[in-house]
Amino acid sequence: GGRFKKEIVVDGQSYLLLIRDEGGPPELQFAAWVDAVVFVFSLEDEISFQTVYNYYLRLCSYRNTAEVPMVLVGTQGESRAPAPSHIPLALAGAL
Protein backbone atom coordinates (compact mmCIF):
# COMPACT_ATOMS: atom_id res chain seq x y z
CA GLY A 1 0.00 0.00 0.00
CA GLY A 2 0.91 3.63 -0.24
CA ARG A 3 -0.13 7.00 1.08
CA PHE A 4 -0.49 10.10 -1.00
CA LYS A 5 -1.55 13.62 -0.09
CA LYS A 6 -2.14 16.77 -2.06
CA GLU A 7 -3.63 20.14 -1.25
CA ILE A 8 -6.46 20.98 -3.63
CA VAL A 9 -8.76 23.98 -4.01
CA VAL A 10 -12.46 23.49 -4.73
CA ASP A 11 -14.72 26.53 -5.07
CA GLY A 12 -12.06 28.69 -3.45
CA GLN A 13 -11.80 26.41 -0.40
CA SER A 14 -8.53 24.58 0.34
CA TYR A 15 -8.70 20.86 1.20
CA LEU A 16 -6.11 18.23 2.00
CA LEU A 17 -6.74 15.16 -0.16
CA LEU A 18 -5.42 12.00 1.51
CA ILE A 19 -5.35 8.80 -0.54
CA ARG A 20 -4.36 5.46 0.98
CA ASP A 21 -3.68 2.42 -1.14
CA GLU A 22 -4.77 -0.44 1.09
CA GLY A 23 -3.67 -3.93 0.14
CA GLY A 24 -5.97 -5.79 2.48
CA PRO A 25 -9.44 -5.80 3.95
CA PRO A 26 -10.66 -2.66 5.72
CA GLU A 27 -10.12 -2.50 9.46
CA LEU A 28 -12.30 -0.71 12.00
CA GLN A 29 -9.95 2.29 12.31
CA PHE A 30 -9.87 2.71 8.51
CA ALA A 31 -13.66 2.50 8.29
CA ALA A 32 -14.05 5.14 11.00
CA TRP A 33 -12.04 7.86 9.25
CA VAL A 34 -12.71 7.37 5.53
CA ASP A 35 -14.78 9.95 3.68
CA ALA A 36 -15.00 7.93 0.44
CA VAL A 37 -13.79 4.59 -0.95
CA VAL A 38 -12.61 3.57 -4.43
CA PHE A 39 -12.65 -0.20 -4.98
CA VAL A 40 -10.46 -1.39 -7.88
CA PHE A 41 -10.56 -4.86 -9.43
CA SER A 42 -9.43 -6.61 -12.61
CA LEU A 43 -12.07 -7.23 -15.28
CA GLU A 44 -10.03 -10.25 -16.30
CA ASP A 45 -9.97 -11.90 -12.86
CA GLU A 46 -13.17 -12.90 -11.09
CA ILE A 47 -11.24 -13.60 -7.89
CA SER A 48 -10.19 -9.94 -7.70
CA PHE A 49 -13.85 -8.93 -7.96
CA GLN A 50 -14.84 -11.42 -5.24
CA THR A 51 -12.08 -9.96 -3.06
CA VAL A 52 -13.46 -6.44 -3.57
CA TYR A 53 -16.96 -7.70 -2.80
CA ASN A 54 -15.71 -9.27 0.45
CA TYR A 55 -13.93 -6.00 1.36
CA TYR A 56 -17.20 -4.15 0.74
CA LEU A 57 -19.09 -6.54 3.04
CA ARG A 58 -16.46 -6.08 5.73
CA LEU A 59 -16.71 -2.29 5.45
CA CYS A 60 -20.50 -2.65 5.80
CA SER A 61 -19.99 -4.49 9.08
CA TYR A 62 -18.10 -1.49 10.51
CA ARG A 63 -20.03 1.44 9.13
CA ASN A 64 -23.29 2.50 7.51
CA THR A 65 -22.11 2.57 3.91
CA ALA A 66 -25.00 4.82 2.90
CA GLU A 67 -22.89 7.57 4.50
CA VAL A 68 -19.75 6.75 2.47
CA PRO A 69 -19.50 7.59 -1.24
CA MET A 70 -18.05 4.60 -3.12
CA VAL A 71 -16.72 4.06 -6.62
CA LEU A 72 -16.19 0.67 -8.26
CA VAL A 73 -13.44 0.64 -10.92
CA GLY A 74 -12.74 -2.28 -13.23
CA THR A 75 -9.33 -2.32 -14.91
CA GLN A 76 -7.83 -4.45 -17.65
CA GLY A 77 -4.32 -5.29 -18.80
CA GLU A 78 -2.26 -3.08 -21.04
CA SER A 79 -3.44 -4.75 -24.25
CA ARG A 80 -5.15 -2.29 -26.59
CA ALA A 81 -7.71 -4.90 -27.62
CA PRO A 82 -10.77 -4.99 -25.36
CA ALA A 83 -10.57 -7.96 -23.03
CA PRO A 84 -13.68 -9.99 -22.32
CA SER A 85 -14.92 -9.35 -18.82
CA HIS A 86 -15.23 -12.37 -16.58
CA ILE A 87 -17.42 -10.42 -14.16
CA PRO A 88 -21.18 -10.72 -14.69
CA LEU A 89 -22.71 -7.24 -14.96
CA ALA A 90 -25.53 -8.20 -12.60
CA LEU A 91 -22.99 -9.11 -9.93
CA ALA A 92 -21.04 -5.89 -10.39
CA GLY A 93 -24.30 -3.92 -10.37
CA ALA A 94 -25.31 -5.50 -7.07
CA LEU A 95 -22.18 -4.09 -5.46
CSV table of N, CA and C in Angstrom, one decimal:
chain,number,residue,atom,x,y,z
A,1,GLY,N,0.8,-1.2,0.0
A,1,GLY,CA,0.0,0.0,0.0
A,1,GLY,C,0.9,1.2,0.0
A,2,GLY,N,0.2,2.3,-0.2
A,2,GLY,CA,0.9,3.6,-0.2
A,2,GLY,C,0.0,4.7,0.3
A,3,ARG,N,0.6,5.8,0.6
A,3,ARG,CA,-0.1,7.0,1.1
A,3,ARG,C,0.3,8.2,0.3
A,4,PHE,N,-0.7,8.9,-0.2
A,4,PHE,CA,-0.5,10.1,-1.0
A,4,PHE,C,-1.3,11.3,-0.5
A,5,LYS,N,-0.8,12.5,-0.5
A,5,LYS,CA,-1.5,13.6,-0.1
A,5,LYS,C,-1.2,14.8,-1.0
A,6,LYS,N,-2.3,15.6,-1.2
A,6,LYS,CA,-2.1,16.8,-2.1
A,6,LYS,C,-3.1,17.8,-1.6
A,7,GLU,N,-2.7,19.1,-1.6
A,7,GLU,CA,-3.6,20.1,-1.3
A,7,GLU,C,-4.3,20.5,-2.5
A,8,ILE,N,-5.7,20.6,-2.5
A,8,ILE,CA,-6.5,21.0,-3.6
A,8,ILE,C,-7.4,22.1,-3.2
A,9,VAL,N,-7.8,22.9,-4.2
A,9,VAL,CA,-8.8,24.0,-4.0
A,9,VAL,C,-10.0,23.7,-4.8
A,10,VAL,N,-11.2,23.7,-4.1
A,10,VAL,CA,-12.5,23.5,-4.7
A,10,VAL,C,-13.4,24.7,-4.3
A,11,ASP,N,-13.9,25.4,-5.3
A,11,ASP,CA,-14.7,26.5,-5.1
A,11,ASP,C,-14.1,27.5,-4.1
A,12,GLY,N,-12.8,27.7,-4.3
A,12,GLY,CA,-12.1,28.7,-3.4
A,12,GLY,C,-11.7,28.2,-2.1
A,13,GLN,N,-12.1,27.0,-1.7
A,13,GLN,CA,-11.8,26.4,-0.4
A,13,GLN,C,-10.7,25.4,-0.5
A,14,SER,N,-9.7,25.5,0.3
A,14,SER,CA,-8.5,24.6,0.3
A,14,SER,C,-8.9,23.3,1.1
A,15,TYR,N,-8.5,22.2,0.6
A,15,TYR,CA,-8.7,20.9,1.2
A,15,TYR,C,-7.4,20.0,1.1
A,16,LEU,N,-7.2,19.2,2.1
A,16,LEU,CA,-6.1,18.2,2.0
A,16,LEU,C,-6.7,16.9,1.6
A,17,LEU,N,-6.3,16.4,0.4
A,17,LEU,CA,-6.7,15.2,-0.2
A,17,LEU,C,-5.8,14.1,0.3
A,18,LEU,N,-6.2,13.1,1.0
A,18,LEU,CA,-5.4,12.0,1.5
A,18,LEU,C,-5.9,10.7,0.8
A,19,ILE,N,-5.0,10.0,0.1
A,19,ILE,CA,-5.3,8.8,-0.5
A,19,ILE,C,-4.5,7.7,0.0
A,20,ARG,N,-5.1,6.6,0.5
A,20,ARG,CA,-4.4,5.5,1.0
A,20,ARG,C,-4.6,4.3,0.1
A,21,ASP,N,-3.6,3.6,-0.3
A,21,ASP,CA,-3.7,2.4,-1.1
A,21,ASP,C,-3.6,1.2,-0.2
A,22,GLU,N,-4.7,0.7,0.1
A,22,GLU,CA,-4.8,-0.4,1.1
A,22,GLU,C,-4.7,-1.8,0.3
A,23,GLY,N,-3.8,-2.7,0.8
A,23,GLY,CA,-3.7,-3.9,0.1
A,23,GLY,C,-4.4,-5.1,0.8
A,24,GLY,N,-5.2,-4.7,1.8
A,24,GLY,CA,-6.0,-5.8,2.5
A,24,GLY,C,-7.4,-5.3,2.9
A,25,PRO,N,-8.1,-6.2,3.6
A,25,PRO,CA,-9.4,-5.8,4.0
A,25,PRO,C,-9.5,-4.6,4.9
A,26,PRO,N,-10.6,-3.8,4.8
A,26,PRO,CA,-10.7,-2.7,5.7
A,26,PRO,C,-10.7,-3.1,7.2
A,27,GLU,N,-10.1,-2.3,8.0
A,27,GLU,CA,-10.1,-2.5,9.5
A,27,GLU,C,-11.0,-1.4,10.1
A,28,LEU,N,-11.4,-1.6,11.3
A,28,LEU,CA,-12.3,-0.7,12.0
A,28,LEU,C,-11.8,0.7,12.0
A,29,GLN,N,-10.5,0.9,12.3
A,29,GLN,CA,-9.9,2.3,12.3
A,29,GLN,C,-10.1,2.9,10.9
A,30,PHE,N,-9.7,2.2,9.9
A,30,PHE,CA,-9.9,2.7,8.5
A,30,PHE,C,-11.3,3.1,8.2
A,31,ALA,N,-12.2,2.2,8.6
A,31,ALA,CA,-13.7,2.5,8.3
A,31,ALA,C,-14.2,3.7,9.0
A,32,ALA,N,-13.6,4.0,10.2
A,32,ALA,CA,-14.1,5.1,11.0
A,32,ALA,C,-13.7,6.5,10.4
A,33,TRP,N,-12.5,6.6,9.7
A,33,TRP,CA,-12.0,7.9,9.3
A,33,TRP,C,-12.2,8.1,7.8
A,34,VAL,N,-12.6,7.1,7.0
A,34,VAL,CA,-12.7,7.4,5.5
A,34,VAL,C,-13.9,8.3,5.2
A,35,ASP,N,-13.7,9.1,4.2
A,35,ASP,CA,-14.8,10.0,3.7
A,35,ASP,C,-15.3,9.4,2.4
A,36,ALA,N,-14.6,8.5,1.7
A,36,ALA,CA,-15.0,7.9,0.4
A,36,ALA,C,-14.1,6.7,0.2
A,37,VAL,N,-14.6,5.8,-0.6
A,37,VAL,CA,-13.8,4.6,-1.0
A,37,VAL,C,-13.9,4.3,-2.5
A,38,VAL,N,-12.7,4.0,-3.0
A,38,VAL,CA,-12.6,3.6,-4.4
A,38,VAL,C,-12.1,2.1,-4.4
A,39,PHE,N,-13.0,1.2,-4.9
A,39,PHE,CA,-12.7,-0.2,-5.0
A,39,PHE,C,-12.2,-0.4,-6.4
A,40,VAL,N,-11.0,-1.1,-6.6
A,40,VAL,CA,-10.5,-1.4,-7.9
A,40,VAL,C,-10.3,-2.9,-8.0
A,41,PHE,N,-10.7,-3.4,-9.2
A,41,PHE,CA,-10.6,-4.9,-9.4
A,41,PHE,C,-10.2,-5.1,-10.9
A,42,SER,N,-9.8,-6.3,-11.2
A,42,SER,CA,-9.4,-6.6,-12.6
A,42,SER,C,-10.6,-7.2,-13.3
A,43,LEU,N,-11.0,-6.7,-14.5
A,43,LEU,CA,-12.1,-7.2,-15.3
A,43,LEU,C,-11.7,-8.6,-15.8
A,44,GLU,N,-10.5,-9.0,-15.8
A,44,GLU,CA,-10.0,-10.3,-16.3
A,44,GLU,C,-9.9,-11.3,-15.2
A,45,ASP,N,-10.2,-11.0,-14.0
A,45,ASP,CA,-10.0,-11.9,-12.9
A,45,ASP,C,-11.1,-11.9,-11.9
A,46,GLU,N,-12.0,-12.9,-12.0
A,46,GLU,CA,-13.2,-12.9,-11.1
A,46,GLU,C,-12.8,-12.9,-9.6
A,47,ILE,N,-11.7,-13.5,-9.3
A,47,ILE,CA,-11.2,-13.6,-7.9
A,47,ILE,C,-11.0,-12.2,-7.4
A,48,SER,N,-10.4,-11.3,-8.2
A,48,SER,CA,-10.2,-9.9,-7.7
A,48,SER,C,-11.5,-9.2,-7.4
A,49,PHE,N,-12.5,-9.5,-8.2
A,49,PHE,CA,-13.9,-8.9,-8.0
A,49,PHE,C,-14.4,-9.5,-6.7
A,50,GLN,N,-14.3,-10.8,-6.5
A,50,GLN,CA,-14.8,-11.4,-5.2
A,50,GLN,C,-14.1,-10.8,-4.0
A,51,THR,N,-12.8,-10.6,-4.2
A,51,THR,CA,-12.1,-10.0,-3.1
A,51,THR,C,-12.6,-8.6,-2.7
A,52,VAL,N,-12.9,-7.8,-3.8
A,52,VAL,CA,-13.5,-6.4,-3.6
A,52,VAL,C,-14.8,-6.6,-2.9
A,53,TYR,N,-15.6,-7.5,-3.4
A,53,TYR,CA,-17.0,-7.7,-2.8
A,53,TYR,C,-16.9,-8.0,-1.3
A,54,ASN,N,-15.9,-8.9,-1.0
A,54,ASN,CA,-15.7,-9.3,0.5
A,54,ASN,C,-15.2,-8.1,1.3
A,55,TYR,N,-14.4,-7.2,0.7
A,55,TYR,CA,-13.9,-6.0,1.4
A,55,TYR,C,-15.1,-5.1,1.6
A,56,TYR,N,-16.0,-5.0,0.6
A,56,TYR,CA,-17.2,-4.2,0.7
A,56,TYR,C,-18.1,-4.7,1.9
A,57,LEU,N,-18.3,-6.0,2.0
A,57,LEU,CA,-19.1,-6.5,3.0
A,57,LEU,C,-18.5,-6.3,4.4
A,58,ARG,N,-17.1,-6.3,4.5
A,58,ARG,CA,-16.5,-6.1,5.7
A,58,ARG,C,-16.6,-4.6,6.1
A,59,LEU,N,-16.5,-3.7,5.2
A,59,LEU,CA,-16.7,-2.3,5.4
A,59,LEU,C,-18.1,-2.1,6.0
A,60,CYS,N,-19.1,-2.8,5.4
A,60,CYS,CA,-20.5,-2.7,5.8
A,60,CYS,C,-20.7,-3.1,7.3
A,61,SER,N,-19.9,-4.0,7.7
A,61,SER,CA,-20.0,-4.5,9.1
A,61,SER,C,-19.5,-3.5,10.1
A,62,TYR,N,-18.7,-2.5,9.6
A,62,TYR,CA,-18.1,-1.5,10.5
A,62,TYR,C,-18.8,-0.2,10.5
A,63,ARG,N,-19.5,0.1,9.3
A,63,ARG,CA,-20.0,1.4,9.1
A,63,ARG,C,-21.2,1.4,8.2
A,64,ASN,N,-22.2,2.3,8.4
A,64,ASN,CA,-23.3,2.5,7.5
A,64,ASN,C,-22.8,3.0,6.2
A,65,THR,N,-22.7,2.2,5.2
A,65,THR,CA,-22.1,2.6,3.9
A,65,THR,C,-23.0,3.5,3.1
A,66,ALA,N,-24.2,3.8,3.5
A,66,ALA,CA,-25.0,4.8,2.9
A,66,ALA,C,-24.4,6.2,3.1
A,67,GLU,N,-23.5,6.3,4.2
A,67,GLU,CA,-22.9,7.6,4.5
A,67,GLU,C,-21.5,7.8,3.8
A,68,VAL,N,-21.1,6.7,3.1
A,68,VAL,CA,-19.7,6.8,2.5
A,68,VAL,C,-19.9,6.6,1.0
A,69,PRO,N,-19.5,7.7,0.2
A,69,PRO,CA,-19.5,7.6,-1.2
A,69,PRO,C,-18.5,6.5,-1.7
A,70,MET,N,-18.9,5.7,-2.6
A,70,MET,CA,-18.0,4.6,-3.1
A,70,MET,C,-18.0,4.6,-4.6
A,71,VAL,N,-16.9,4.2,-5.2
A,71,VAL,CA,-16.7,4.1,-6.6
A,71,VAL,C,-16.1,2.7,-6.9
A,72,LEU,N,-16.7,2.0,-7.9
A,72,LEU,CA,-16.2,0.7,-8.3
A,72,LEU,C,-15.5,0.8,-9.6
A,73,VAL,N,-14.2,0.5,-9.7
A,73,VAL,CA,-13.4,0.6,-10.9
A,73,VAL,C,-12.9,-0.7,-11.4
A,74,GLY,N,-13.3,-1.1,-12.6
A,74,GLY,CA,-12.7,-2.3,-13.2
A,74,GLY,C,-11.6,-1.9,-14.2
A,75,THR,N,-10.5,-2.6,-14.0
A,75,THR,CA,-9.3,-2.3,-14.9
A,75,THR,C,-9.0,-3.5,-15.8
A,76,GLN,N,-8.3,-3.3,-16.8
A,76,GLN,CA,-7.8,-4.5,-17.7
A,76,GLN,C,-6.4,-4.3,-18.0
A,77,GLY,N,-5.7,-5.3,-18.5
A,77,GLY,CA,-4.3,-5.3,-18.8
A,77,GLY,C,-4.0,-4.2,-19.8
A,78,GLU,N,-2.7,-4.1,-20.2
A,78,GLU,CA,-2.3,-3.1,-21.0
A,78,GLU,C,-2.5,-3.3,-22.5
A,79,SER,N,-3.1,-4.5,-22.9
A,79,SER,CA,-3.4,-4.7,-24.3
A,79,SER,C,-4.4,-3.7,-24.8
A,80,ARG,N,-4.2,-3.3,-26.0
A,80,ARG,CA,-5.2,-2.3,-26.6
A,80,ARG,C,-6.5,-2.9,-27.0
A,81,ALA,N,-6.5,-4.2,-27.2
A,81,ALA,CA,-7.7,-4.9,-27.6
A,81,ALA,C,-8.6,-5.1,-26.4
A,82,PRO,N,-9.9,-4.8,-26.5
A,82,PRO,CA,-10.8,-5.0,-25.4
A,82,PRO,C,-10.7,-6.4,-24.9
A,83,ALA,N,-10.6,-6.6,-23.6
A,83,ALA,CA,-10.6,-8.0,-23.0
A,83,ALA,C,-12.0,-8.3,-22.6
A,84,PRO,N,-12.4,-9.6,-22.8
A,84,PRO,CA,-13.7,-10.0,-22.3
A,84,PRO,C,-13.7,-9.9,-20.8
A,85,SER,N,-14.8,-9.4,-20.3
A,85,SER,CA,-14.9,-9.4,-18.8
A,85,SER,C,-15.4,-10.7,-18.3
A,86,HIS,N,-14.8,-11.1,-17.2
A,86,HIS,CA,-15.2,-12.4,-16.6
A,86,HIS,C,-16.2,-12.1,-15.4
A,87,ILE,N,-16.6,-10.8,-15.3
A,87,ILE,CA,-17.4,-10.4,-14.2
A,87,ILE,C,-18.8,-10.2,-14.7
A,88,PRO,N,-19.8,-11.0,-14.2
A,88,PRO,CA,-21.2,-10.7,-14.7
A,88,PRO,C,-21.6,-9.3,-14.3
A,89,LEU,N,-22.3,-8.6,-15.2
A,89,LEU,CA,-22.7,-7.2,-15.0
A,89,LEU,C,-23.7,-7.2,-13.8
A,90,ALA,N,-24.5,-8.2,-13.7
A,90,ALA,CA,-25.5,-8.2,-12.6
A,90,ALA,C,-24.8,-8.2,-11.2
A,91,LEU,N,-23.7,-9.0,-11.2
A,91,LEU,CA,-23.0,-9.1,-9.9
A,91,LEU,C,-22.3,-7.8,-9.6
A,92,ALA,N,-21.7,-7.2,-10.6
A,92,ALA,CA,-21.0,-5.9,-10.4
A,92,ALA,C,-22.1,-4.8,-10.0
A,93,GLY,N,-23.2,-4.9,-10.7
A,93,GLY,CA,-24.3,-3.9,-10.4
A,93,GLY,C,-24.8,-4.1,-9.0
A,94,ALA,N,-24.8,-5.3,-8.4
A,94,ALA,CA,-25.3,-5.5,-7.1
A,94,ALA,C,-24.4,-4.8,-6.0
A,95,LEU,N,-23.1,-4.7,-6.4
A,95,LEU,CA,-22.2,-4.1,-5.5
A,95,LEU,C,-22.4,-2.6,-5.5
